[in-house]
Structure formats: structure tokens, C-alpha cells
CSV table of C-alpha atoms in Angstrom, one decimal:
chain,number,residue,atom,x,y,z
G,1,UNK,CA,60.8,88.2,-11.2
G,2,UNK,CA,63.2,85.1,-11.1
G,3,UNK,CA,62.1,83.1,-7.6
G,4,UNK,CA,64.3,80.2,-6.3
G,5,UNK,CA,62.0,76.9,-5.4
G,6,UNK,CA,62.8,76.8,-1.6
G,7,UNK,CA,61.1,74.9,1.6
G,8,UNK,CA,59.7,77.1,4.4
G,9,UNK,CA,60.3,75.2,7.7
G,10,UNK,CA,58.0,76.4,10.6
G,11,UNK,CA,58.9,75.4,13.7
G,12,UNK,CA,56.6,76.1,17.0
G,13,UNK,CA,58.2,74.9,20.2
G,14,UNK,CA,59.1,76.2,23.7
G,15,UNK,CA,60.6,78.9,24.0
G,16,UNK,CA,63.4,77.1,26.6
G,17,UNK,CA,64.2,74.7,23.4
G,18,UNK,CA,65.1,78.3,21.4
G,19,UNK,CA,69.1,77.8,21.5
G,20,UNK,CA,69.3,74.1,21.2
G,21,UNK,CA,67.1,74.5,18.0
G,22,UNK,CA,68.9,77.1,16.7
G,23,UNK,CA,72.4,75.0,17.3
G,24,UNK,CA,71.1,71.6,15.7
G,25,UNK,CA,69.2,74.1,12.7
G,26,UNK,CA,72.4,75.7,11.8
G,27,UNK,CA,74.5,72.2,12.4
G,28,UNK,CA,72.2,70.7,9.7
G,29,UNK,CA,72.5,73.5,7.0
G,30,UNK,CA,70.2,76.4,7.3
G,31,UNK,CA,71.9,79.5,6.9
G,32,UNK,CA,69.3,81.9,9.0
G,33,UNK,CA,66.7,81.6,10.6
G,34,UNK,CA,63.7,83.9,12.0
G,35,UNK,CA,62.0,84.1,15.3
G,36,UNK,CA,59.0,85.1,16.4
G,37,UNK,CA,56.8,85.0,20.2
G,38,UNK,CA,53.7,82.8,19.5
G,39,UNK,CA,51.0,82.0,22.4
G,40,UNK,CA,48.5,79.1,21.4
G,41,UNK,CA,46.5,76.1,23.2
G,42,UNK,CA,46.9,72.6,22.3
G,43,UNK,CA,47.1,69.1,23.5
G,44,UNK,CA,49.7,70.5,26.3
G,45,UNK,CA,47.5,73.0,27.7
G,46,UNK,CA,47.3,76.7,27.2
G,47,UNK,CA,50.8,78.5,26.6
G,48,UNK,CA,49.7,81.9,27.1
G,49,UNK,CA,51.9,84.2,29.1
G,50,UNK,CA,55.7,84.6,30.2
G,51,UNK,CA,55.2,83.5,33.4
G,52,UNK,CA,53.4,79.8,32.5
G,53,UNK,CA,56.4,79.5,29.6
G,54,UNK,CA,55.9,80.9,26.0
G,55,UNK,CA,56.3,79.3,22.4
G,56,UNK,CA,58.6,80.5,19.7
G,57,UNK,CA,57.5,80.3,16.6
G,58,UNK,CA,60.8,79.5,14.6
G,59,UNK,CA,61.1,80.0,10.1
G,60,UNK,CA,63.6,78.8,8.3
G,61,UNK,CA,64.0,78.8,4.5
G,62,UNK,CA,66.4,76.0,3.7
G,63,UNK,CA,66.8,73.4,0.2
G,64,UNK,CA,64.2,70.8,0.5
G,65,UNK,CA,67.5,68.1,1.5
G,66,UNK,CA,67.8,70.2,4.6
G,67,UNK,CA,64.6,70.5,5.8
G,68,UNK,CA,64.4,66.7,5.7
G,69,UNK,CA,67.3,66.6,7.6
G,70,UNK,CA,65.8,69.1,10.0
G,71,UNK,CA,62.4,67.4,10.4
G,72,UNK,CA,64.6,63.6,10.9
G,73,UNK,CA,66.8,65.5,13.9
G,74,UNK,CA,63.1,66.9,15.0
G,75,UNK,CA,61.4,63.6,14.8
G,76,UNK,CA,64.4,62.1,16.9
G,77,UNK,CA,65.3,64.5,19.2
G,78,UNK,CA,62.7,66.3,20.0
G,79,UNK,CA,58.7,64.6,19.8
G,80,UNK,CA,58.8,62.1,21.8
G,81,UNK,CA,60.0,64.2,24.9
G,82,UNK,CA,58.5,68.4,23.6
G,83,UNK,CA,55.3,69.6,22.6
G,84,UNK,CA,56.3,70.8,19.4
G,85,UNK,CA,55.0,71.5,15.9
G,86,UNK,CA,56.6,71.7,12.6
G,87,UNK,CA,55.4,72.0,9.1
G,88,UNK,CA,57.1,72.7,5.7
G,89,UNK,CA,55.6,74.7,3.0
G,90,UNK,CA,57.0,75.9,-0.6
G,91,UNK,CA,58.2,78.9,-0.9
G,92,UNK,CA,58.9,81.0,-3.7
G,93,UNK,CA,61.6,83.2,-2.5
G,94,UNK,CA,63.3,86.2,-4.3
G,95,UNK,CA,67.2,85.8,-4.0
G,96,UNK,CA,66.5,82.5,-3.2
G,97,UNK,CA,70.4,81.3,-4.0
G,98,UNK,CA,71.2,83.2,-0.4
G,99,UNK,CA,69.5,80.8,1.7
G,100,UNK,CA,71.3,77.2,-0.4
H,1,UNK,CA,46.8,89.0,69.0
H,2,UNK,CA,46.3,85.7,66.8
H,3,UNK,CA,43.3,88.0,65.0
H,4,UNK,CA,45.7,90.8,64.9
H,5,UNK,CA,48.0,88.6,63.2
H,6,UNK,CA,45.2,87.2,60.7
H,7,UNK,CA,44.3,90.8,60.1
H,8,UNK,CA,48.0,91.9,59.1
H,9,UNK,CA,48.3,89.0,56.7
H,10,UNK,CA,44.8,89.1,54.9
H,11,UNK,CA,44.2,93.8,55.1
H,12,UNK,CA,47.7,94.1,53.3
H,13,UNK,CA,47.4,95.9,49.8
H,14,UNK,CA,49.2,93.0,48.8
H,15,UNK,CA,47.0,90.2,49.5
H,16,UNK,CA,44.0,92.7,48.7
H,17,UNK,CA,45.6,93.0,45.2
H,18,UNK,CA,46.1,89.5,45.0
H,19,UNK,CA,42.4,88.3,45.5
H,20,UNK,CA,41.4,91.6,42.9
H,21,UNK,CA,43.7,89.6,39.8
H,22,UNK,CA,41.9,86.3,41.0
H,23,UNK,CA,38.4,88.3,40.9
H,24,UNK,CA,39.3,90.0,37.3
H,25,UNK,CA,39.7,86.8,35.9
H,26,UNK,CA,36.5,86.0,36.9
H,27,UNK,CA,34.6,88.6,35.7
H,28,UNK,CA,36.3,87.7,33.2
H,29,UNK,CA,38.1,91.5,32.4
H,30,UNK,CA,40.6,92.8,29.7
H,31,UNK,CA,43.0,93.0,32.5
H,32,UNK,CA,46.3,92.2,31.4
H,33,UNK,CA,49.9,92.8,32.0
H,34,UNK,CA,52.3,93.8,29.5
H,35,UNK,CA,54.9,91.3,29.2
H,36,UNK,CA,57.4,93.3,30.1
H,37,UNK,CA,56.5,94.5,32.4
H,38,UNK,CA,55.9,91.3,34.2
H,39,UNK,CA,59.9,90.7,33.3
H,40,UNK,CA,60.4,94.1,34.8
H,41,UNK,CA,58.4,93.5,38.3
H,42,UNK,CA,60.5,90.4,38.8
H,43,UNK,CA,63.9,91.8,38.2
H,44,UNK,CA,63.6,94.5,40.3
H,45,UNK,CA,61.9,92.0,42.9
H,46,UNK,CA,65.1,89.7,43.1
H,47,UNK,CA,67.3,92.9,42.5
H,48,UNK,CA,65.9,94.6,45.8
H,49,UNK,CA,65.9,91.6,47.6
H,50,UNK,CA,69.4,90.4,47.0
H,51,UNK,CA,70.8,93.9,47.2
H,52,UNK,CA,69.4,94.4,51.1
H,53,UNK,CA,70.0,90.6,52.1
H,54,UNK,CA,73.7,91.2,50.8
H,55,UNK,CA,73.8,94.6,52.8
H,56,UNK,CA,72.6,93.1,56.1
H,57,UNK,CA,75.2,90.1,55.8
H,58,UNK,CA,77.7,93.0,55.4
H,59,UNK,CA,77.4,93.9,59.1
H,60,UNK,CA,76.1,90.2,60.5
H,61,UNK,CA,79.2,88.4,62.3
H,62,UNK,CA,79.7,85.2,60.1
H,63,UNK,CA,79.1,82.8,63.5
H,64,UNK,CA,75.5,83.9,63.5
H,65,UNK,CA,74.7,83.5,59.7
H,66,UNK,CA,76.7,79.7,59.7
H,67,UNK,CA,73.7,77.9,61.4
H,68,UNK,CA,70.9,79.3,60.0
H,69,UNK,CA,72.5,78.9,56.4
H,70,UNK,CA,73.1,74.8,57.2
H,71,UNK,CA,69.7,74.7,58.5
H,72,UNK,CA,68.5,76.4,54.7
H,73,UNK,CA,70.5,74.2,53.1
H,74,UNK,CA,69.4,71.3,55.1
H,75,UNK,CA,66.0,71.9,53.8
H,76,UNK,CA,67.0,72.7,50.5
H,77,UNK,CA,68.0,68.9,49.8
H,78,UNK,CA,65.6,67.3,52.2
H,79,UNK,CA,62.6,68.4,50.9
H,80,UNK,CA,62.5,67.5,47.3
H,81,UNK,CA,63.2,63.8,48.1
H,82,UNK,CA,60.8,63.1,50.4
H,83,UNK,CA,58.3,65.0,48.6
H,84,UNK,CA,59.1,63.0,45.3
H,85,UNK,CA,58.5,59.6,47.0
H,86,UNK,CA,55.4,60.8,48.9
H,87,UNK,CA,54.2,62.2,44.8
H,88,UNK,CA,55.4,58.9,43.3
H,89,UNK,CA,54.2,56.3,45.7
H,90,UNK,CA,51.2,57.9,47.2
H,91,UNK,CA,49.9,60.2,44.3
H,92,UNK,CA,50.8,58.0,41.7
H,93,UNK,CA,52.5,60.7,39.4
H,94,UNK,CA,54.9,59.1,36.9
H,95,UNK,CA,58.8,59.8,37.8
H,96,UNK,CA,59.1,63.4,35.3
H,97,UNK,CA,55.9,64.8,37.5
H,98,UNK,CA,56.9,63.9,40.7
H,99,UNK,CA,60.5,65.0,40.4
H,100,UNK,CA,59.1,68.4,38.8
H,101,UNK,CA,56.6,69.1,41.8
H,102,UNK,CA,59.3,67.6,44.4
H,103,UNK,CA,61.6,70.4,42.5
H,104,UNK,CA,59.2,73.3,43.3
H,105,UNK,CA,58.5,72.5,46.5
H,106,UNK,CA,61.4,71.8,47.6
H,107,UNK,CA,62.8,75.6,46.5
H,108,UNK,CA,61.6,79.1,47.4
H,109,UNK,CA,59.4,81.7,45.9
H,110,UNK,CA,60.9,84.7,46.3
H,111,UNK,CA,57.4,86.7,46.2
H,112,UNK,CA,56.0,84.6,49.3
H,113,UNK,CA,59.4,85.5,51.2
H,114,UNK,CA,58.6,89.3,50.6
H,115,UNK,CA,55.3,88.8,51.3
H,116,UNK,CA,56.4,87.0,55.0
H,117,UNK,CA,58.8,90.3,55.6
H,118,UNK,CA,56.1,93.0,54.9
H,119,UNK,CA,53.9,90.4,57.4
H,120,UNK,CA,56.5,91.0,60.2
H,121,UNK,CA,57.3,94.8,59.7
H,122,UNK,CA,53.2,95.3,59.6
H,123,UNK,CA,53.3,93.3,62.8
H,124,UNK,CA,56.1,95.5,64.2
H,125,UNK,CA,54.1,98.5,63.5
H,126,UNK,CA,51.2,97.3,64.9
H,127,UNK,CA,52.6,96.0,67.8
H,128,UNK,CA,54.2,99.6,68.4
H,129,UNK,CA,50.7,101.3,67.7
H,130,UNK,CA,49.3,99.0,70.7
H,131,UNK,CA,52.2,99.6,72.9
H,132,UNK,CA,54.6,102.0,71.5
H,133,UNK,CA,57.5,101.7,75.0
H,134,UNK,CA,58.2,98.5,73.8
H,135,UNK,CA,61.6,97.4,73.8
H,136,UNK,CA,63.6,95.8,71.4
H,137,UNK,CA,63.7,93.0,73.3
H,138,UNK,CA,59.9,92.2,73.9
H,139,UNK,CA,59.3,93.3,70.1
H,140,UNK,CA,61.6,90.4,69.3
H,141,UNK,CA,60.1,88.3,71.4
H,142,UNK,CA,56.5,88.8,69.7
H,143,UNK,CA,58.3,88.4,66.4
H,144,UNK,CA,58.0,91.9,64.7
H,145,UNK,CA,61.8,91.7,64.0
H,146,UNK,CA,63.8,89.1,62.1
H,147,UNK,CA,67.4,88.9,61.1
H,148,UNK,CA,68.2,90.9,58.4
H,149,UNK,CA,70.4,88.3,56.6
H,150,UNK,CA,66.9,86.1,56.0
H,151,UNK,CA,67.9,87.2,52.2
H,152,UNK,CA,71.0,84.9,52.4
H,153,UNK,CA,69.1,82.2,53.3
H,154,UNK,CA,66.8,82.3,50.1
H,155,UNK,CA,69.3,82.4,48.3
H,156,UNK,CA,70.7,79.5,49.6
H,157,UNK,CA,67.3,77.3,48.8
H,158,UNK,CA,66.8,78.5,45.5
H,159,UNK,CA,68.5,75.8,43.2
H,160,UNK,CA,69.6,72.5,45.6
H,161,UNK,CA,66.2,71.4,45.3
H,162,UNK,CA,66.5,71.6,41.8
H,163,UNK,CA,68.8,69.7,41.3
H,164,UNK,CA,68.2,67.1,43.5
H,165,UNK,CA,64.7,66.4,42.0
H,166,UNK,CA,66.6,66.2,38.3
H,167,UNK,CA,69.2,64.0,39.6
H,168,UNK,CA,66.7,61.9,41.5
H,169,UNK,CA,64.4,62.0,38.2
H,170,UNK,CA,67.8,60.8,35.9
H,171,UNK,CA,68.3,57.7,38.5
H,172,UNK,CA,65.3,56.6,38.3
H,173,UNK,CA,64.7,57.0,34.6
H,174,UNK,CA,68.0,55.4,34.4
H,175,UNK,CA,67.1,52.4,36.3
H,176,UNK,CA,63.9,51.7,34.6
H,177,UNK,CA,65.5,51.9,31.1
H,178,UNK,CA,66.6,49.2,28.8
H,179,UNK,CA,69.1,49.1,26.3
H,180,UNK,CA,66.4,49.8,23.4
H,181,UNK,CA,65.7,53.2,25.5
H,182,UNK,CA,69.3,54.6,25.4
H,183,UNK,CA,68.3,56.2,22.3
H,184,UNK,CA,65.3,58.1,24.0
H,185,UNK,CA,68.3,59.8,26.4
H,186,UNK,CA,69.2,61.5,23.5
H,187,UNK,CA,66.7,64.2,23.6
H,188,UNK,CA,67.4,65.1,27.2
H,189,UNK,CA,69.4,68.5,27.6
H,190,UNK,CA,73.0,67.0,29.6
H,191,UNK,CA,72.9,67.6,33.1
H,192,UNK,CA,76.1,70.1,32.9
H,193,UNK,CA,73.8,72.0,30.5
H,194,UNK,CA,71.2,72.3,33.1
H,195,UNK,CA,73.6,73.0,35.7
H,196,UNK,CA,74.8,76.0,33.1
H,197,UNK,CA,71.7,77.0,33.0
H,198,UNK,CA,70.7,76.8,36.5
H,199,UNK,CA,73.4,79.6,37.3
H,200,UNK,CA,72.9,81.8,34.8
H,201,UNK,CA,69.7,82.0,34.9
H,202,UNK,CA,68.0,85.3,35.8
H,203,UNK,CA,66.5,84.5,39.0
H,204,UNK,CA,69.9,83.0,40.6
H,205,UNK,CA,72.5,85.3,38.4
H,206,UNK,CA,70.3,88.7,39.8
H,207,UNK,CA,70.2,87.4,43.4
H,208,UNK,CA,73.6,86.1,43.8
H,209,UNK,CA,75.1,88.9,42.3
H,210,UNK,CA,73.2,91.4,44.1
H,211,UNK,CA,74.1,89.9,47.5
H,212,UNK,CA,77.6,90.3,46.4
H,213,UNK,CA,77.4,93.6,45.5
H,214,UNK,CA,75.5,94.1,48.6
H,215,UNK,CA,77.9,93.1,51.0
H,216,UNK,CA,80.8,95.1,48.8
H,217,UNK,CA,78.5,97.8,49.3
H,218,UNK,CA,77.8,97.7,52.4
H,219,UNK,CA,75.9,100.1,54.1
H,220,UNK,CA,76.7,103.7,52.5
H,221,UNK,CA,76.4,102.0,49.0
H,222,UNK,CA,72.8,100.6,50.3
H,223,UNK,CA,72.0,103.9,51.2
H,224,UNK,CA,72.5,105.2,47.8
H,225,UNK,CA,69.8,102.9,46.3
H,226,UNK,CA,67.7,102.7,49.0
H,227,UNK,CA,65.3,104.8,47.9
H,228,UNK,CA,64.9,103.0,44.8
H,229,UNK,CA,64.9,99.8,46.0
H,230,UNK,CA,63.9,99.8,49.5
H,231,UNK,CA,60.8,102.2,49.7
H,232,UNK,CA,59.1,101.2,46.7
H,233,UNK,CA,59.6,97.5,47.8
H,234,UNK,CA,56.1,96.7,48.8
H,235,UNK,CA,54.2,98.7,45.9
H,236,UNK,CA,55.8,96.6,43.5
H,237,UNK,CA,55.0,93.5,45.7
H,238,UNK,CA,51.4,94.7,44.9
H,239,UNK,CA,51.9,95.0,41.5
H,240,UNK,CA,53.7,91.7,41.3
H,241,UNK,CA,50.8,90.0,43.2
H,242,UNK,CA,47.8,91.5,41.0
H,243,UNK,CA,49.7,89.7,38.3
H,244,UNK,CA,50.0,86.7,39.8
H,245,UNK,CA,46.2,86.7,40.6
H,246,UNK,CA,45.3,86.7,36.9
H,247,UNK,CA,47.4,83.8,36.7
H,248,UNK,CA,46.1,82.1,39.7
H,249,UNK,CA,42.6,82.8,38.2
H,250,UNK,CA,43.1,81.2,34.9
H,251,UNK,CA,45.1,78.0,36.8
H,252,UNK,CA,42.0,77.7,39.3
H,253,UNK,CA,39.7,75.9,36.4
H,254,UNK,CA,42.8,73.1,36.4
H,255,UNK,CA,42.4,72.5,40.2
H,256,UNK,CA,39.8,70.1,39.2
H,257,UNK,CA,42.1,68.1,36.5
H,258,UNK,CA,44.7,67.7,39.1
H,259,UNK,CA,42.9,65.6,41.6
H,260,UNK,CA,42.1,66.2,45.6
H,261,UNK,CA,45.8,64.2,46.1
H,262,UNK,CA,47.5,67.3,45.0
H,263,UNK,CA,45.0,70.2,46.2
H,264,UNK,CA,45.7,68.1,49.6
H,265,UNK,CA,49.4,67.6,49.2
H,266,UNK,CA,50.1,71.6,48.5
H,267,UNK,CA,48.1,72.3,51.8
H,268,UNK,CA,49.7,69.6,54.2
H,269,UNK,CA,53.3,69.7,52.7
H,270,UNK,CA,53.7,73.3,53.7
H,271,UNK,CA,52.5,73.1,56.8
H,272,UNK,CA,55.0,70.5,57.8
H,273,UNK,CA,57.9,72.4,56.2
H,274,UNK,CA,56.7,75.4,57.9
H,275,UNK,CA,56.9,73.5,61.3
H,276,UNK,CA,59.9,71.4,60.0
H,277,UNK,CA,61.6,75.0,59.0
H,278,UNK,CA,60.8,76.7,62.6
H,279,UNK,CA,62.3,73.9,65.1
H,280,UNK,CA,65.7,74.1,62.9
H,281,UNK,CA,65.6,78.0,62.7
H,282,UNK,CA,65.5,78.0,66.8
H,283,UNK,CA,67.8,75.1,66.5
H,284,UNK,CA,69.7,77.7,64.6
H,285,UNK,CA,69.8,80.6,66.9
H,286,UNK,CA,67.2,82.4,64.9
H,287,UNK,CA,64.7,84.9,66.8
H,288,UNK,CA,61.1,84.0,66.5
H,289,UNK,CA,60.9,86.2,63.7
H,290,UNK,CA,63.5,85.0,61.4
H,291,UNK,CA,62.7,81.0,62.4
H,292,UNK,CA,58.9,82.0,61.1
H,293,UNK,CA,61.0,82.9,57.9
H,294,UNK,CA,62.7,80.1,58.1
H,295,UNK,CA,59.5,78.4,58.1
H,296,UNK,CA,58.1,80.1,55.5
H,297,UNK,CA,60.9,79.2,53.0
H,298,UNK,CA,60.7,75.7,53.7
H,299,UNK,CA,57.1,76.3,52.6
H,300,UNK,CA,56.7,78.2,49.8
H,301,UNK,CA,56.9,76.7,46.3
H,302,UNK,CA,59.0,78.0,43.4
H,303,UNK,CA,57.1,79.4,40.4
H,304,UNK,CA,60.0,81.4,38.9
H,305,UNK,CA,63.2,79.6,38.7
H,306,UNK,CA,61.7,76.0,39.2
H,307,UNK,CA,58.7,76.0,35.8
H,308,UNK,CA,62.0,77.7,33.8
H,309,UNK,CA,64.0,74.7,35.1
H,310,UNK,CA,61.8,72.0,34.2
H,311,UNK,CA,60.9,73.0,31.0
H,312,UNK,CA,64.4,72.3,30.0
H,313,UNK,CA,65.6,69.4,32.1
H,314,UNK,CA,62.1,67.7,32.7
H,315,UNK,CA,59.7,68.3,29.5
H,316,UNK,CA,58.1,65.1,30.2
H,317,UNK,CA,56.5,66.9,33.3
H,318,UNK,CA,53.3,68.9,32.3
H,319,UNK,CA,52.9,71.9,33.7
H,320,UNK,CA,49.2,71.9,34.4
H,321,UNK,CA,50.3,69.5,37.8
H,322,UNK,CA,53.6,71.9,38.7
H,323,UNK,CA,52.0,75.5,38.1
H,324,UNK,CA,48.6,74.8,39.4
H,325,UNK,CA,49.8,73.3,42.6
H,326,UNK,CA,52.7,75.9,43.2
H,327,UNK,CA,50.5,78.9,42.2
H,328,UNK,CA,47.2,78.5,42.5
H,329,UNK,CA,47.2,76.2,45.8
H,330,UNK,CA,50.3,76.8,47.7
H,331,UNK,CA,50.6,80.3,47.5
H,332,UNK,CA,47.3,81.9,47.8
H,333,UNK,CA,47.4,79.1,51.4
H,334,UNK,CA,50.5,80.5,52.3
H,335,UNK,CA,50.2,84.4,51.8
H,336,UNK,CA,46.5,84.1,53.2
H,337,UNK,CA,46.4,81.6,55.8
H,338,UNK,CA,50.0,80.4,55.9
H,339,UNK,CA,51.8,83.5,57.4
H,340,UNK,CA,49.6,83.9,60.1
H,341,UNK,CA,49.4,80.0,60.9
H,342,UNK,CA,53.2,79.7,61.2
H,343,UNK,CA,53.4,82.6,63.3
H,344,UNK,CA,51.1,81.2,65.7
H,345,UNK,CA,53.1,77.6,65.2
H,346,UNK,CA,56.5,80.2,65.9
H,347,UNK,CA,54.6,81.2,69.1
H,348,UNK,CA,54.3,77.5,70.7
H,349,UNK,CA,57.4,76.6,69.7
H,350,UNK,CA,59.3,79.4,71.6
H,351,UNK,CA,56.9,79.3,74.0
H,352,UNK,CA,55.9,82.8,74.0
């Protein structure tokens, strides 16, 4: 099968942050997005139920430009105040031309 | 009578329930609610309670509601900023965490404000069971009835404190920061946003709206739902608590990251609002029942609409200090302890 090269964003941040995110994703270039509940413990304590605030766990597959782009607005916007995580992976994704 | 107080408060399936979520998470049990259904308990919480509260303003002359509502609102603003510079200056927290605690204490939790109406109608029956000739009048004056606005005056304290404690957190961020920090202000949702927010958010959009709807209502359109939302009431309540003991029970291992300071501060803070709260309820024209409501209110610390508020506007603030304080020391004090205690404070201060 013919795969498109493409970046996998993850993003894992608080579930409050989910519409600003989604905003500042789709300002920067991504063309969809996909969202899942995530519960975890880290540095900020346990994030385990509705009621004590939940994480999203946010995947975008976007060109490796915009994921830089993505991680930058991240690295500005977002660290130094949220407890928030993101990673890129490679992706080898079918129909890949969709998501550029 | 002060036993028979103590008694209502601590024998009511709701408490009971309460300790039995605190004691599964010590054993350490599979216990768990779905999370919807957690969703589900609270929205039909503020539903029921905004719904009756708007019904009983329906048929309360406005003159008798005016005072009491000032007095709310009086509390509303006052608390969070005296309770931020008593945090900053004398607990040390940095400016995000005393503004976020400030926020919580200063507004309500709706659960605690059920929890002090089922008190008072178990204290009516009770009374009646003792004595059952007595009057309206000498039941009032024992405090087994309250005003049946009280609602309205939740309502009221829900969000000023809120936004007082961001405002007051903004200033003083503002002040500190130099012109190499501007760029930092970025990250920080607008104040309008939090505002937006702030309204529409469940907790205030469900009990607003439901107040309005109540008083539209009015009585035959209360009586249509009534048995929905009015019987069932304190079941729920139940179920509501056993939840919030499993998440007292986890947050009781933190009481020892967040210092005697704040254990002591969610004990003594109350207890002055409480007092604070009942002198400006029978400043207010409230019976002894409705001022120990009053008082109550002024007490009780968010841990609905407050976390959800702070997360966005405050993210500096960690939540370990907020929730731990709010849930696992305030509340269990003032559903346990609390109720009773500011009954008895009601008592002296009407002189009954």
C-alpha cells in the first residue's frame, strides 16, 4: 500500500485547556484532530477522576512543518503555566495527502 | 437538645454514607463510581435545588428576600480577600495558591447547603416527635424551619468569590511583573474568557436557570416535578456523598503534604464565616433557621464550580492545596461537626 510520511502529535493536557487547544491546533494547520479521556499520575499529582479534573489525551496527524509549529505555540503558551505533555512520532498513514 | 442536634447531623444516611466512601477507600475496595454517573448526581443536585429555591422566591414578597440577598452577597466578596491575605501573609502560599483557596472558600458547595436543609427538616421532625402541639411559631424559634428562598441566596455566592480571588490574583501578578514577564501573560486565558466561562458553566447555567424557571413556574409547575425532584432529594444526597467519600479518602493521604497551616485554616475559617454569616442573617431578618443557613454558606467551600474555575484561570495553583482543603477538611468538619456547632452558635445569638 502507498503510505504518506506524516508526524503523529500527541498531546496530554487538561481537559479545561480542550477548546483553546483545539483553536490554536487548527489556527496552526492541522486539519483534524482526535480526542480521547486519559487519567494518569505525574509530577502534578494524580488526575484520576471527573471530579479532581481529568486529562485529554489529544492526536493530531499533521506535516512535520506543523507539528513544529504546534510544539513552538506549546512551548510558549502553554509549559510554563499547564502540566502538559506532548510527543511527536512518525506515522505511516494510508491517505495520508488528507491530513497536508 | 445540643445532643439531639449532634445526633441529627452525624445518624443521617447521608453522613453515614459519607464516612462508608472514606472507609472503602481504606480497605482499599473496587468501589467506584461511573463517571457519569457522578455528572448525573450533580445535575440533578443543582437542578432540584434551583428549581425549589426559584419556586419558594415565587411566593416570597421581594422586601423580605432584599436583605438577606445583600447580606449573601456581602459575604460573597468579603470572604475571598481576607482569606487570600490571611493564605499569603500568614501561610506563605505564593499569589496562584492563595487566590485559588481564597476562591473556594469564599463560594458555596452546594452539597454542604443540602446537607444543612435535610439537618433542619430532621430537626423539625424530631422536634415534632418530642412535642408534636408545637406551633409554628416555637418550631421557628428552635430553628426546624428556614426560609424557603435560602436557594436564592446560594445562588447568589456561587461565582463573586470567584472572581474576586482571580482579579485579586491578576493585580498582584501584575504588580510583581516586569517588562521581561509580559510575555509569560500570554498563556493566561483573558479575564472576559473566564468570565464566559464562569456563566456558562454547568453549575451556574443549571442553577440560575432553574430558579428562573422556578419562579415562572411557580407553584402548580413545582408540583408537577416534585416528585422527581423533591422526594428523591436526599437519596441522591446519599449517593452524591458516598462519592465524595472515596474522594475524600484518596485526598486524606495529602493532608500531610499540605501542612498543619491549612488543616488549621479549613477548621477556623469556617467557623468564623459560620458566626460572621449568622449575625448578618438576623441582621437580615432571617429566622434562626435560615441565619444558621446563612451561616453555613459563608462556611462551606466550593469543590464544584471553584477546581473547574481554577483550572482555567489559575493553573499555576495545584490542586493538591485547593481540593484537599475544600474536600477532605472543610467538608467532612462542616457536615459532621459544623451543622450542629453553628446551630448551637444560631441558639446564643438569638438568644433562644
Amino acid at each position: 500500500m502507498k503510505t504518506v510520511s506524516l508526524k503523529l502529535l500527541t498531546i496530554i493536557a487538561d481537559e479545561a485547556l480542550q477548546k483553546r487547544l483545539i483553536e490554536d491546533v487548527k489556527k496552526l494547520g492541522a486539519k483534524g484532530y482526535t480526542i480521547e479521556k486519559a487519567y494518569g499520575e505525574g509530577e502534578h499529582g494524580g488526575r484520576i477522576s471527573a471530579w479532581e479534573g481529568e486529562n485529554i489525551r489529544l492526536e493530531l496527524l499533521v506535516s512535520p512543518e506543523v507539528a513544529d509549529k504546534i510544539l513552538e505555540k506549546l512551548a510558549c503558551d502553554y509549559f510554563n503555566k499547564y502540566s502538559i505533555i506532548a510527543y511527536l512520532c512518525d506515522a505511516q498513514v494510508l491517505r495520508g495527502e488528507k491530513f497536508l | 437538645m445540643e445532643l439531639q442536634a449532634l445526633a441529627v447531623s452525624l445518624l443521617s444516611p447521608m453522613v453515614l454514607a459519607f464516612a462508608l466512601g472514606i472507609i472503602a477507600t481504606v480497605l482499599k475496595s473496587d468501589l467506584k463510581f461511573p463517571e457519569e454517573l457522578y455528572t448525573a448526581l450533580t445535575i440533578y443536585l443543582l437542578v432540584a435545588i434551583g428549581l425549589k429555591g426559584g419556586y419558594k422566591l415565587s411566593i416570597t414578597p421581594f422586601s423580605q428576600f432584599v436583605y438577606p440577598a445583600l447580606a449573601a452577597l456581602v459575604l460573597g466578596l468579603a470572604i475571598p480577600i481576607w482569606a487570600y491575605q490571611i493564605l499569603l501573609r500568614v501561610g506563605k502560599f505564593d499569589i496562584a495558591n492563595s487566590a485559588a483557596i481564597a476562591a473556594h472558600y469564599g463560594s458555596v458547595s452546594a452539597v454542604t447547603f443540602g446537607e444543612a436543609l435535610a439537618f433542619h427538616d430532621n430537626l423539625k421532625a424530631a422536634l415534632l416527635e418530642q412535642n408534636p402541639q408545637m406551633t409554628e411559631e416555637a418550631l421557628k424559634l428552635a430553628g426546624g424551619i428556614y426560609e424557603g428562598f435560602m436557594p436564592g441566596l446560594l445562588t447568589i455566592m456561587e461565582f463573586p468569590a470567584i472572581i474576586v480571588a482571580i482579579l485579586t490574583a491578576r493585580l498582584a501578578s501584575a504588580r510583581l511583573a516586569t517588562v521581561g514577564d509580559v510575555a509569560e501573560a500570554n498563556g493566561d486565558a483573558s479575564l472576559g474568557k473566564v468570565m464566559q466561562e464562569l456563566i456558562a458553566g454547568k453549575s451556574n447555567l443549571l442553577m440560575i436557570g432553574f430558579s428562573i424557571i422556578g419562579i415562572i413556574c411557580g407553584k402548580r409547575g413545582w408540583e408537577q416535578v416534585a416528585p422527581f425532584f423533591d422526594t428523591p432529594f436526599r437519596g441522591v444526597l446519599a449517593l452524591f456523598l458516598l462519592e465524595a467519600g472515596l474522594v475524600t479518602g484518596r485526598r486524606l493521604g495529602d493532608l500531610k503534604k499540605v501542612g498543619g497551616f491549612l488543616i488549621a485554616f479549613g477548621i477556623l475559617m469556617p467557623v468564623l464565616h459560620a458566626i460572621l454569616g449568622i449575625y448578618l442573617g438576623k441582621l437580615a431578618g432571617l429566622s434562626l433557621g435560615g441565619a444558621t443557613i446563612l451561616g453555613v454558606l459563608a462556611a462551606s467551600a466550593s469543590y464544584i464550580a471553584a477546581p473547574a474555575a481554577c483550572r482555567v484561570a489559575l493553573p499555576q495553583a495545584s490542586p493538591t492545596y485547593y481540593l484537599t482543603a475544600s474536600l477532605a477538611i472543610t467538608f467532612p468538619f462542616n457536615i459532621i461537626v459544623g451543622l450542629p456547632l453553628y446551630h448551637y452558635f444560631a441558639k446564643i445569638l438569638y438568644g433562644a
